[in-house]
Amino acid sequence: MSEFMSEFMLQPHLAYNWMVVAYFFLGGLSAGAYLFSVVANHWAPTFRPLAKNAAILAPISLALGMFILWLDLGILSRGLLMGIHFNPTSLLSWGSIFLGLFMLVALANAFSCWQGGEGCRSRTGRLAIVGVPCALAVAMYTGILLNRAPGVVLWHSTLLPILFLNGGLISGIATTILLSLGNQQKELLAKLGRFVVILVALELVMTFVEVIILAGGGVKAAEASRALLTGQFSGLFWGAQILAGAVVPAVILAAGKSSGGLQALASILLLIGVYVMRHIIVIGGQLIG
Amino acid sequence: MTTPGATEQNLPEQKTCSRRLFLKAGGVSTGLAVVPGALAASAATDASKGKRLAMVIDLQRCTGCGGCILTCKNENNVQLGVAWSNKISRTVGTFPNVRYDYIPTLCNHCANAPCVKSCPTGAMHKGHGDITKHTPKKCVGCKTCKAVCPYDVIHPNAVEPHRFWRDKRALMAGGTSSGQEVAAQVNSDVIPYYNPAKEDMGKGAGLRYKGIAEKCTFCDHRTTKGELPYCVEGCPANARIFGDLNDPNSDVSKLLSRYRSWRLKEELGTEPKVFYIRDFNAGANKAKKGSA
């Protein structure tokens, strides 16, 4: 009988499930791609040929992320309530405003880059005045949102928003590399790959600083760091996030080989690494506390 | 039984005159309970207005019977798998030196509530009596309140609530009737996920849908009329004491000044308003000079 009844019970479940992880991943990816397109268009002319792909990637991945987030809502038809009601202390309220603004800017930016031509640079430049702050907000607000949970040590870190932004840049650029593989710009991609290595190194440094601080930060924090280093999440942490998701692709990209296959492999591994990092933070935070 | 898709619009009007409320009306001075559709929660008659409602749980009186959990389910029609009134029970130590701990839990109605601060639509808000309230109609089901609550007392409905009453399978094959048959026999006009105890609170508070969050309300449908929460009413050991912290002569204020009290996860700064006093295991050790 208990088995029968258990079907009707609300199973204990996570507040933030894989859908939220996927949204965090795609939102960060979108912001990273947009930021890269702006940088490539205006400050790093070497990478200008790649700006168009990045600019088009941004709104598409954001739309996909927002779609997944919408599916995660308890009542789908109420998604628009977020636009009507506003709670100034809620990071989610602010996030939804920045998401909406960023979506518009990313679309306009993608359209400009798609058209190309003379006015493209000045138009994207003007859009960037609104777009860059919005992209930064979209990439980082999720990290601040997690910081608002008082009981979860894994989420209590000033580094979290920065880690999320850095991961967004890595995944945005990695996806841009993937999309640009067919364009016969192998040398350019190899050059961009070496730049990504710097971001990956930063990510590794921040991750370990975070873990070291956790390990010395009281009973619960030490428990969380053990779960990452030797416990429940150690396989994902060492295997997927650190080794496969950061070290291996960094080594491949640092070698600077212009082989399309290797570049594709490294990019995919980087995406896996960034996704797993978000998974460990979001799901792990709820499970280990 | 109406269909699962029923909404508050097609709820029968007579819901307001449930049998229980009729019985209650005898003991309650306000005639509001018998007026269909009247909102007893309106500010003018709200007995909890201007108060700072809190609960003291006297662990030495508590016997760990779990009566509070049952009475809460009874009063609030809380569904299977969810307990607004809950408990932490654990055995500490190694045999034969063991101790059994029992801590009744419920929403702490924190003065500095993380769920209220992080709700994007204001569905989770502070109401009269400094109670943490939830307006189902405004809830989008983002589950952020559950994610930030350090006490795990917020329950988003993962599946359609009260599904059992619409299921055709027998509880025990060949032995008992099915949930659907029972519901048909009762011939109730109340839809299965309808929470009749909340009908006075307005704003769709009687309904629970799939997807939205729900939690303990300190029985606001009772406290607004000056009654006690039902877990307090139902505690056979009188271990739960309920009252106004703003009133220095209330029982809770007196108990809190008489005894050293503690709250769950106080260090997080959420300022919970459920206080615990004394010890569940008091008197377990006989005093003896110089030894345990």
Coordinates of C-alpha atoms in Angstrom, one line a residue:
Chain A
M1 CA 0.0 0.0 0.0
S2 CA 2.7 2.4 0.9
E3 CA 4.2 2.0 -2.6
F4 CA 0.8 2.7 -4.1
M5 CA 0.3 5.8 -1.9
S6 CA 3.8 7.1 -2.6
E7 CA 2.7 7.7 -6.2
F8 CA 0.4 10.5 -5.0
M9 CA 2.9 12.1 -2.8
L10 CA 4.9 15.1 -3.7
Q11 CA 8.4 13.6 -4.0
P12 CA 11.1 15.6 -2.3
H13 CA 12.7 17.5 -5.1
L14 CA 15.1 20.3 -5.7
A15 CA 13.9 23.8 -5.9
Y16 CA 16.4 24.5 -8.7
N17 CA 16.7 21.5 -11.0
W18 CA 18.6 20.8 -14.3
M19 CA 16.4 23.3 -16.1
V20 CA 17.7 26.2 -14.0
V21 CA 21.3 24.9 -14.5
A22 CA 20.7 24.9 -18.3
Y23 CA 19.3 28.4 -18.1
F24 CA 22.3 29.6 -16.1
F25 CA 24.5 28.0 -18.7
L26 CA 22.7 29.4 -21.7
G27 CA 22.2 32.8 -20.2
G28 CA 25.9 33.1 -19.4
L29 CA 26.8 31.7 -22.8
S30 CA 24.6 34.4 -24.5
A31 CA 26.1 37.2 -22.4
G32 CA 29.6 36.0 -23.1
A33 CA 29.0 35.7 -26.9
Y34 CA 27.5 39.2 -26.9
L35 CA 30.4 40.7 -25.0
F36 CA 32.9 38.9 -27.3
S37 CA 31.1 40.3 -30.4
V38 CA 31.3 43.8 -29.0
V39 CA 35.0 43.4 -28.1
A40 CA 35.8 41.9 -31.5
N41 CA 33.9 44.7 -33.3
H42 CA 35.4 47.6 -31.5
W43 CA 38.5 46.8 -29.6
A44 CA 40.1 43.7 -31.1
P45 CA 39.9 44.2 -34.9
T46 CA 41.8 40.9 -35.4
F47 CA 38.8 39.0 -34.4
R48 CA 36.3 41.1 -36.3
P49 CA 35.5 38.3 -38.8
L50 CA 34.2 36.3 -35.8
A51 CA 31.9 39.0 -34.4
K52 CA 29.0 38.2 -36.7
N53 CA 28.7 34.6 -35.5
A54 CA 29.0 35.6 -31.8
A55 CA 26.4 38.4 -32.3
I56 CA 23.9 35.9 -33.9
L57 CA 24.6 33.3 -31.2
A58 CA 23.7 35.6 -28.3
P59 CA 20.0 36.1 -28.8
I60 CA 19.5 32.5 -30.0
S61 CA 21.1 30.9 -26.9
L62 CA 19.3 33.5 -24.6
A63 CA 16.0 32.6 -26.2
L64 CA 16.6 28.9 -25.7
G65 CA 17.7 29.5 -22.1
M66 CA 14.6 31.7 -21.3
F67 CA 12.4 29.0 -22.9
I68 CA 13.8 26.3 -20.6
L69 CA 13.4 28.7 -17.6
W70 CA 9.8 29.3 -18.6
L71 CA 9.2 25.5 -18.8
D72 CA 10.5 25.2 -15.3
L73 CA 7.8 27.7 -13.9
G74 CA 5.1 26.0 -12.0
I75 CA 2.4 27.7 -13.9
L76 CA 3.5 28.5 -17.5
S77 CA 0.7 31.0 -18.2
R78 CA 1.9 33.1 -15.3
G79 CA 5.3 33.9 -16.7
L80 CA 4.2 37.4 -17.6
L81 CA 3.3 38.1 -13.9
M82 CA 7.1 38.7 -13.5
G83 CA 6.7 41.7 -15.7
I84 CA 3.7 43.1 -13.9
H85 CA 4.8 42.7 -10.3
F86 CA 8.1 44.0 -9.1
N87 CA 9.9 43.3 -5.8
P88 CA 12.9 45.6 -5.4
T89 CA 14.6 43.2 -3.0
S90 CA 14.3 40.3 -5.4
L91 CA 17.2 39.5 -7.6
L92 CA 14.9 37.6 -9.9
S93 CA 12.8 40.8 -10.5
W94 CA 15.9 42.8 -11.4
G95 CA 17.2 39.8 -13.5
S96 CA 14.0 39.7 -15.5
I97 CA 14.3 43.4 -16.4
F98 CA 17.9 43.0 -17.5
L99 CA 17.0 39.8 -19.4
G100 CA 14.3 41.6 -21.3
L101 CA 16.5 44.6 -22.1
F102 CA 19.4 42.4 -23.0
M103 CA 17.2 40.3 -25.3
L104 CA 16.2 43.4 -27.3
V105 CA 19.8 44.7 -27.5
A106 CA 21.2 41.3 -28.5
L107 CA 18.6 41.0 -31.2
A108 CA 19.3 44.4 -32.6
N109 CA 23.0 43.8 -32.4
A110 CA 22.7 40.5 -34.3
F111 CA 20.6 42.2 -36.9
S112 CA 23.2 44.9 -37.4
C113 CA 26.0 42.4 -37.7
W114 CA 23.9 40.3 -40.0
Q115 CA 23.4 43.2 -42.3
G116 CA 27.0 44.3 -42.0
G117 CA 28.0 47.3 -44.2
E118 CA 29.1 50.7 -43.3
G119 CA 26.8 51.6 -40.4
C120 CA 27.3 48.3 -38.6
R121 CA 30.1 49.4 -36.3
S122 CA 28.6 52.7 -35.2
R123 CA 25.2 51.0 -34.6
T124 CA 26.6 48.2 -32.6
G125 CA 28.7 50.7 -30.7
R126 CA 25.7 52.7 -29.7
L127 CA 23.8 49.5 -28.7
A128 CA 26.8 48.5 -26.6
I129 CA 26.2 51.4 -24.2
V130 CA 23.1 49.6 -23.0
G131 CA 24.1 46.2 -24.1
V132 CA 27.3 45.7 -22.2
P133 CA 25.9 46.6 -18.7
C134 CA 22.9 44.4 -19.5
A135 CA 25.1 41.5 -20.6
L136 CA 27.2 41.8 -17.4
A137 CA 24.0 41.9 -15.3
V138 CA 22.6 38.8 -17.1
A139 CA 25.8 36.9 -16.7
M140 CA 26.2 37.8 -13.0
Y141 CA 22.8 38.3 -11.4
T142 CA 22.4 34.5 -11.2
G143 CA 25.4 34.3 -8.9
I144 CA 24.1 37.1 -6.7
L145 CA 20.7 35.4 -6.6
L146 CA 22.3 32.2 -5.2
N147 CA 24.1 34.3 -2.6
R148 CA 20.7 35.4 -1.2
A149 CA 20.1 31.9 0.3
P150 CA 21.4 32.3 3.9
G151 CA 21.7 28.6 4.6
V152 CA 23.8 27.4 1.7
V153 CA 27.6 27.8 2.2
L154 CA 28.5 26.7 -1.4
W155 CA 26.5 29.7 -2.6
H156 CA 28.0 32.2 -0.1
S157 CA 30.8 33.5 -2.2
T158 CA 31.6 36.9 -3.7
L159 CA 33.5 35.0 -6.4
L160 CA 30.3 33.3 -7.6
P161 CA 29.1 36.1 -9.9
I162 CA 32.6 36.6 -11.3
L163 CA 33.0 32.8 -11.8
F164 CA 29.7 32.8 -13.7
L165 CA 30.7 35.8 -15.9
N166 CA 34.1 34.1 -16.7
G167 CA 32.3 30.8 -17.4
G168 CA 29.9 32.7 -19.7
L169 CA 32.8 34.3 -21.6
I170 CA 34.5 30.9 -22.0
S171 CA 31.3 29.1 -23.2
G172 CA 30.3 32.1 -25.4
I173 CA 33.7 32.1 -27.1
A174 CA 33.9 28.3 -27.3
T175 CA 30.6 28.2 -29.1
T176 CA 31.7 31.0 -31.4
I177 CA 34.8 28.9 -32.3
L178 CA 32.5 25.9 -32.9
L179 CA 30.3 27.9 -35.2
S180 CA 33.2 29.4 -37.1
L181 CA 35.0 26.2 -37.8
G182 CA 33.7 26.0 -41.4
N183 CA 34.9 29.5 -42.3
Q184 CA 38.5 28.7 -43.2
Q185 CA 39.8 30.9 -40.4
K186 CA 41.8 28.2 -38.7
E187 CA 44.8 30.5 -37.8
L188 CA 42.4 33.1 -36.3
L189 CA 40.6 30.5 -34.3
A190 CA 43.9 29.2 -33.0
K191 CA 44.7 32.7 -31.9
L192 CA 41.4 33.1 -30.2
G193 CA 41.9 29.7 -28.6
R194 CA 45.1 30.9 -26.9
F195 CA 43.2 33.8 -25.5
V196 CA 40.5 31.5 -24.1
V197 CA 43.4 29.6 -22.2
I198 CA 43.8 32.8 -20.1
L199 CA 40.1 32.7 -19.2
V200 CA 40.3 29.0 -18.4
A201 CA 43.4 29.6 -16.2
L202 CA 41.5 32.4 -14.3
E203 CA 38.5 30.0 -13.9
L204 CA 40.8 27.4 -12.4
V205 CA 42.5 29.8 -10.1
M206 CA 39.1 31.2 -8.8
T207 CA 37.7 27.7 -8.4
F208 CA 40.6 26.6 -6.2
V209 CA 40.6 29.8 -4.2
E210 CA 36.9 29.2 -3.6
V211 CA 37.5 25.6 -2.5
I212 CA 40.5 26.6 -0.2
I213 CA 38.4 29.3 1.4
L214 CA 35.5 26.8 1.9
A215 CA 37.8 24.2 3.4
G216 CA 38.8 26.6 6.2
G217 CA 35.4 28.2 6.7
G218 CA 33.7 26.4 9.5
V219 CA 32.0 23.0 9.9
K220 CA 29.4 23.2 7.1
A221 CA 31.8 24.9 4.7
A222 CA 34.5 22.3 5.3
E223 CA 31.9 19.6 4.7
A224 CA 31.0 21.2 1.4
S225 CA 34.6 21.4 0.3
R226 CA 35.0 17.7 1.2
A227 CA 32.0 16.8 -0.9
L228 CA 33.7 18.5 -3.8
L229 CA 37.2 17.2 -3.3
T230 CA 36.7 13.7 -2.1
G231 CA 33.0 13.1 -1.6
Q232 CA 29.7 13.0 -3.5
F233 CA 30.7 15.4 -6.2
S234 CA 34.4 14.6 -6.5
G235 CA 34.0 12.6 -9.7
L236 CA 32.2 15.4 -11.4
F237 CA 34.5 18.1 -9.9
W238 CA 37.9 16.5 -10.7
G239 CA 36.9 14.5 -13.8
A240 CA 34.4 16.7 -15.6
Q241 CA 35.0 20.2 -14.4
I242 CA 38.7 20.4 -13.8
L243 CA 40.3 17.7 -16.0
A244 CA 38.1 17.2 -19.0
G245 CA 36.4 20.6 -18.8
A246 CA 39.4 22.9 -18.3
V247 CA 42.9 21.3 -18.2
V248 CA 42.6 19.1 -21.3
P249 CA 41.0 21.8 -23.6
A250 CA 43.5 24.4 -22.2
V251 CA 46.4 22.2 -23.2
I252 CA 45.0 21.6 -26.6
L253 CA 44.3 25.3 -27.2
A254 CA 47.6 26.4 -25.7
A255 CA 49.4 24.2 -28.3
G256 CA 47.8 26.5 -30.9
K257 CA 47.2 23.8 -33.5
S258 CA 45.1 25.0 -36.3
S259 CA 43.4 21.6 -36.8
G260 CA 39.7 22.0 -36.9
G261 CA 39.0 18.6 -35.2
L262 CA 41.1 19.5 -32.2
Q263 CA 39.6 23.0 -31.9
A264 CA 36.1 21.5 -32.0
L265 CA 37.0 18.9 -29.4
A266 CA 38.5 21.6 -27.1
S267 CA 35.5 23.8 -27.5
I268 CA 33.0 21.0 -26.7
L269 CA 35.1 20.0 -23.6
L270 CA 35.1 23.7 -22.5
L271 CA 31.3 23.8 -22.8
I272 CA 31.0 20.6 -20.8
G273 CA 33.3 22.0 -18.1
V274 CA 31.3 25.2 -17.8
Y275 CA 28.0 23.3 -17.6
V276 CA 29.3 20.9 -15.0
M277 CA 30.6 23.9 -12.9
R278 CA 27.1 25.4 -12.8
H279 CA 25.6 21.9 -12.1
I280 CA 27.9 21.4 -9.1
I281 CA 27.2 24.9 -7.7
V282 CA 23.4 24.8 -8.2
I283 CA 22.5 21.2 -7.5
G284 CA 25.4 20.6 -5.1
G285 CA 24.5 23.7 -3.1
Q286 CA 21.1 22.3 -2.5
L287 CA 22.3 18.8 -1.7
I288 CA 25.3 19.5 0.5
G289 CA 24.1 22.9 1.8
Chain B
M1 CA -15.7 16.0 -8.4
T2 CA -14.9 18.7 -10.9
T3 CA -12.2 18.3 -13.4
P4 CA -8.5 18.9 -12.5
G5 CA -8.5 22.0 -14.7
A6 CA -11.1 23.8 -12.6
T7 CA -10.2 27.2 -11.5
E8 CA -11.4 29.6 -8.8
Q9 CA -13.9 31.1 -11.2
N10 CA -16.1 27.9 -11.4
L11 CA -16.0 27.1 -7.8
P12 CA -19.5 26.6 -6.3
E13 CA -20.5 29.5 -4.1
Q14 CA -21.7 27.3 -1.2
K15 CA -18.1 26.4 -0.4
T16 CA -18.1 29.2 2.1
C17 CA -20.6 27.5 4.3
S18 CA -18.7 24.3 5.0
R19 CA -19.9 22.2 7.9
R20 CA -16.8 23.0 9.9
L21 CA -17.2 26.7 9.6
F22 CA -20.8 26.4 10.6
L23 CA -19.7 24.6 13.7
K24 CA -17.1 27.2 14.4
A25 CA -19.5 30.0 14.0
G26 CA -21.2 29.0 17.2
G27 CA -18.1 29.7 19.2
V28 CA -17.0 32.8 17.3
S29 CA -18.5 36.1 18.1
T30 CA -18.1 37.5 14.6
G31 CA -21.0 36.6 12.4
L32 CA -18.7 36.8 9.3
A33 CA -18.2 33.1 9.1
V34 CA -21.8 32.4 8.1
V35 CA -21.9 35.2 5.5
P36 CA -21.0 33.6 2.2
G37 CA -18.2 35.4 0.3
A38 CA -17.4 37.7 3.2
L39 CA -13.8 38.3 3.8
A40 CA -13.1 37.9 7.4
A41 CA -9.5 38.9 6.7
S42 CA -10.4 42.5 6.0
A43 CA -8.4 44.9 8.0
A44 CA -11.2 46.2 10.1
T45 CA -11.9 42.9 11.8
D46 CA -8.4 41.5 11.7
A47 CA -7.5 40.4 15.2
S48 CA -3.8 40.0 14.3
K49 CA -3.3 43.6 13.1
G50 CA -0.5 45.5 14.8
K51 CA 0.7 42.3 16.6
R52 CA 3.9 40.4 16.2
L53 CA 2.7 36.9 16.4
A54 CA 5.1 34.2 17.6
M55 CA 5.1 30.7 18.9
V56 CA 6.9 29.3 21.9
I57 CA 7.4 25.5 21.9
D58 CA 8.0 24.1 25.4
L59 CA 10.1 21.0 24.6
Q60 CA 9.8 19.8 28.2
R61 CA 6.0 19.6 27.8
C62 CA 6.3 18.1 24.3
T63 CA 5.9 14.3 24.3
G64 CA 6.8 13.9 20.6
C65 CA 3.4 12.5 19.8
G66 CA 3.2 14.2 16.4
G67 CA -0.3 15.4 17.1
C68 CA 0.6 18.9 15.8
I69 CA 1.4 17.3 12.4
L70 CA -2.0 15.5 12.2
T71 CA -4.1 18.4 13.4
C72 CA -2.3 20.7 10.9
K73 CA -3.1 18.2 8.1
N74 CA -6.7 18.1 9.3
E75 CA -7.2 21.8 9.5
N76 CA -5.3 22.9 6.4
N77 CA -6.1 20.0 4.1
V78 CA -2.4 19.5 3.5
Q79 CA -1.8 16.9 0.9
L80 CA 0.1 13.6 0.9
G81 CA 3.9 13.9 1.2
V82 CA 3.8 17.4 2.6
A83 CA 3.7 18.5 6.2
W84 CA 3.4 22.2 7.0
S85 CA 3.8 21.2 10.7
N86 CA 6.8 18.8 10.8
K87 CA 9.5 17.6 13.1
I88 CA 13.2 16.9 13.4
S89 CA 13.7 13.7 15.3
R90 CA 17.1 12.0 15.8
T91 CA 18.9 9.7 18.1
V92 CA 22.2 11.0 19.4
G93 CA 25.1 9.0 20.9
T94 CA 26.1 5.3 21.0
F95 CA 24.3 2.6 22.8
P96 CA 23.7 2.4 25.8
N97 CA 24.4 6.1 26.1
V98 CA 21.8 7.5 23.7
R99 CA 19.4 10.4 23.7
Y100 CA 16.4 10.9 21.6
D101 CA 15.7 14.4 20.4
Y102 CA 12.4 15.7 19.0
I103 CA 11.9 19.2 17.7
P104 CA 8.5 20.1 16.3
T105 CA 9.0 22.4 13.3
L106 CA 6.9 24.7 11.2
C107 CA 7.4 27.9 9.1
N108 CA 9.3 30.3 11.4
H109 CA 7.6 33.3 10.0
C110 CA 11.0 35.0 10.1
A111 CA 11.0 38.8 10.7
N112 CA 13.8 39.0 8.1
A113 CA 12.4 36.3 5.8
P114 CA 14.6 35.3 2.8
C115 CA 11.6 34.0 0.9
V116 CA 9.8 37.4 1.1
K117 CA 12.9 39.3 0.0
S118 CA 13.5 37.0 -3.0
C119 CA 10.0 36.5 -4.3
P120 CA 9.9 38.2 -7.7
T121 CA 6.2 39.0 -7.7
G122 CA 5.6 39.7 -4.0
A123 CA 3.4 36.6 -3.7
M124 CA 5.3 35.8 -0.6
H125 CA 4.9 38.8 1.7
K126 CA 4.6 39.9 5.3
G127 CA 1.0 40.2 6.4
H128 CA -0.8 41.4 9.5
G129 CA 0.7 40.0 12.7
D130 CA 4.1 39.9 11.0
I131 CA 3.1 36.6 9.5
T132 CA 4.8 35.4 6.3
K133 CA 1.9 35.0 3.9
H134 CA 1.6 33.6 0.4
T135 CA -0.8 34.8 -2.2
P136 CA -1.4 31.8 -4.5
K137 CA -2.8 34.0 -7.3
K138 CA 0.5 36.0 -7.7
C139 CA 2.8 32.9 -7.5
V140 CA 4.5 32.0 -10.7
G141 CA 6.1 28.9 -9.4
C142 CA 9.8 29.9 -9.8
K143 CA 10.6 28.0 -6.5
T144 CA 13.1 30.6 -5.4
C145 CA 11.4 30.8 -2.0
K146 CA 12.2 27.1 -1.5
A147 CA 15.7 27.6 -2.7
V148 CA 16.5 30.4 -0.2
C149 CA 14.5 29.0 2.8
P150 CA 17.0 27.6 5.3
Y151 CA 14.3 25.7 7.1
D152 CA 12.9 23.6 4.2
V153 CA 9.3 24.5 5.0
I154 CA 8.1 25.8 1.6
H155 CA 6.7 23.2 -0.7
P156 CA 6.1 23.8 -4.4
N157 CA 3.5 21.4 -5.6
A158 CA 5.4 19.2 -8.0
V159 CA 2.4 17.3 -9.1
E160 CA -1.3 18.1 -9.2
P161 CA -2.3 18.2 -5.6
H162 CA -4.7 15.6 -4.1
R163 CA -4.4 13.4 -7.1
F164 CA -5.4 10.4 -4.9
W165 CA -9.1 11.5 -4.9
R166 CA -9.2 11.3 -8.7
D167 CA -7.5 7.9 -9.0
K168 CA -9.6 4.9 -10.1
R169 CA -7.4 2.2 -8.6
A170 CA -8.3 0.6 -5.4
L171 CA -6.1 1.3 -2.4
M172 CA -5.8 -2.4 -1.9
A173 CA -6.8 -4.4 -5.0
G174 CA -10.0 -6.3 -4.4
G175 CA -10.2 -5.0 -0.8
T176 CA -11.0 -1.4 -0.7
S177 CA -12.6 1.3 -2.9
S178 CA -10.6 3.8 -4.9
G179 CA -10.0 7.4 -4.1
Q180 CA -12.4 8.4 -6.9
E181 CA -15.2 6.2 -5.5
V182 CA -14.8 7.6 -2.1
A183 CA -14.9 11.2 -3.5
A184 CA -18.0 10.3 -5.5
Q185 CA -19.7 8.8 -2.4
V186 CA -19.0 11.9 -0.4
N187 CA -20.7 13.8 -3.2
S188 CA -18.6 16.9 -2.4
D189 CA -18.9 20.0 -4.4
V190 CA -15.4 21.0 -3.3
I191 CA -12.7 20.3 -5.9
P192 CA -10.0 18.0 -4.6
Y193 CA -7.3 20.6 -4.3
Y194 CA -9.5 23.1 -2.6
N195 CA -8.5 24.1 0.9
P196 CA -11.7 25.0 2.7
A197 CA -10.0 26.3 5.8
K198 CA -8.6 29.1 3.8
E199 CA -11.7 30.4 2.2
D200 CA -11.9 33.5 4.3
M201 CA -8.5 34.7 3.3
G202 CA -9.4 35.8 -0.2
K203 CA -7.2 36.1 -3.2
G204 CA -7.5 32.4 -4.2
A205 CA -6.1 31.3 -0.9
G206 CA -8.4 28.3 -0.7
L207 CA -6.9 26.8 -3.9
R208 CA -3.7 25.0 -4.5
Y209 CA -2.6 24.4 -8.0
K210 CA 0.1 22.3 -9.5
G211 CA 3.3 24.4 -9.5
I212 CA 2.8 27.0 -6.9
A213 CA 4.4 27.1 -3.5
E214 CA 2.6 26.6 -0.3
K215 CA 3.5 26.8 3.4
C216 CA 2.3 27.1 6.9
T217 CA 0.3 30.3 7.5
F218 CA 0.2 30.3 11.3
C219 CA -3.5 29.4 10.5
D220 CA -4.1 33.0 9.5
H221 CA -7.8 32.1 8.9
R222 CA -8.1 31.5 12.6
T223 CA -5.7 34.1 14.0
T224 CA -7.4 36.9 12.2
K225 CA -10.5 36.0 14.2
G226 CA -8.6 35.9 17.4
E227 CA -8.4 32.1 17.5
L228 CA -5.3 30.0 18.1
P229 CA -3.5 28.2 15.3
Y230 CA -4.9 24.7 15.1
C231 CA -1.6 23.0 16.0
V232 CA -1.7 25.0 19.3
E233 CA -5.3 24.0 19.8
G234 CA -4.6 20.4 19.1
C235 CA -1.5 19.9 21.1
P236 CA -2.5 17.4 23.9
A237 CA 0.5 18.4 26.0
N238 CA -0.1 22.1 25.7
A239 CA 3.5 22.4 24.6
R240 CA 2.7 25.2 22.1
I241 CA 2.1 28.7 23.3
F242 CA 1.0 31.3 20.9
G243 CA 0.7 35.1 21.2
D244 CA 1.9 38.6 20.6
L245 CA 5.5 39.6 21.2
N246 CA 4.5 43.2 21.2
D247 CA 2.4 42.6 24.3
P248 CA 4.6 42.3 27.4
N249 CA 1.8 40.5 29.3
S250 CA 1.2 37.8 26.6
D251 CA 2.2 34.3 27.5
V252 CA 4.9 34.1 24.9
S253 CA 6.5 37.3 26.2
K254 CA 6.4 36.0 29.8
L255 CA 7.8 32.6 28.8
L256 CA 10.6 34.2 26.8
S257 CA 11.7 36.4 29.7
R258 CA 11.4 33.5 32.2
Y259 CA 13.4 30.9 30.2
R260 CA 16.4 30.9 28.0
S261 CA 15.1 30.3 24.5
W262 CA 16.7 29.3 21.2
R263 CA 15.6 29.3 17.6
L264 CA 16.5 27.2 14.6
K265 CA 19.6 28.5 12.7
E266 CA 19.5 31.8 14.5
E267 CA 23.0 32.5 13.2
L268 CA 21.7 33.1 9.7
G269 CA 20.0 36.3 10.9
T270 CA 16.5 35.4 9.6
E271 CA 15.0 36.3 13.0
P272 CA 12.6 33.3 13.3
K273 CA 9.5 33.7 15.4
V274 CA 9.2 30.2 16.6
F275 CA 11.1 29.9 19.9
Y276 CA 12.0 26.7 21.8
I277 CA 12.4 26.6 25.5
R278 CA 13.5 24.0 28.0
D279 CA 14.7 20.5 27.1
F280 CA 12.9 17.5 25.5
N281 CA 15.1 15.2 27.7
A282 CA 14.9 17.1 30.9
G283 CA 15.5 15.0 34.0
A284 CA 17.1 12.2 32.1
N285 CA 20.2 12.4 34.3
K286 CA 20.0 11.9 38.1
A287 CA 22.2 14.3 39.9
K288 CA 25.1 12.7 41.8
K289 CA 28.0 14.5 43.3
G290 CA 31.1 14.4 41.2
S291 CA 30.0 12.0 38.5
A292 CA 27.7 11.9 35.5

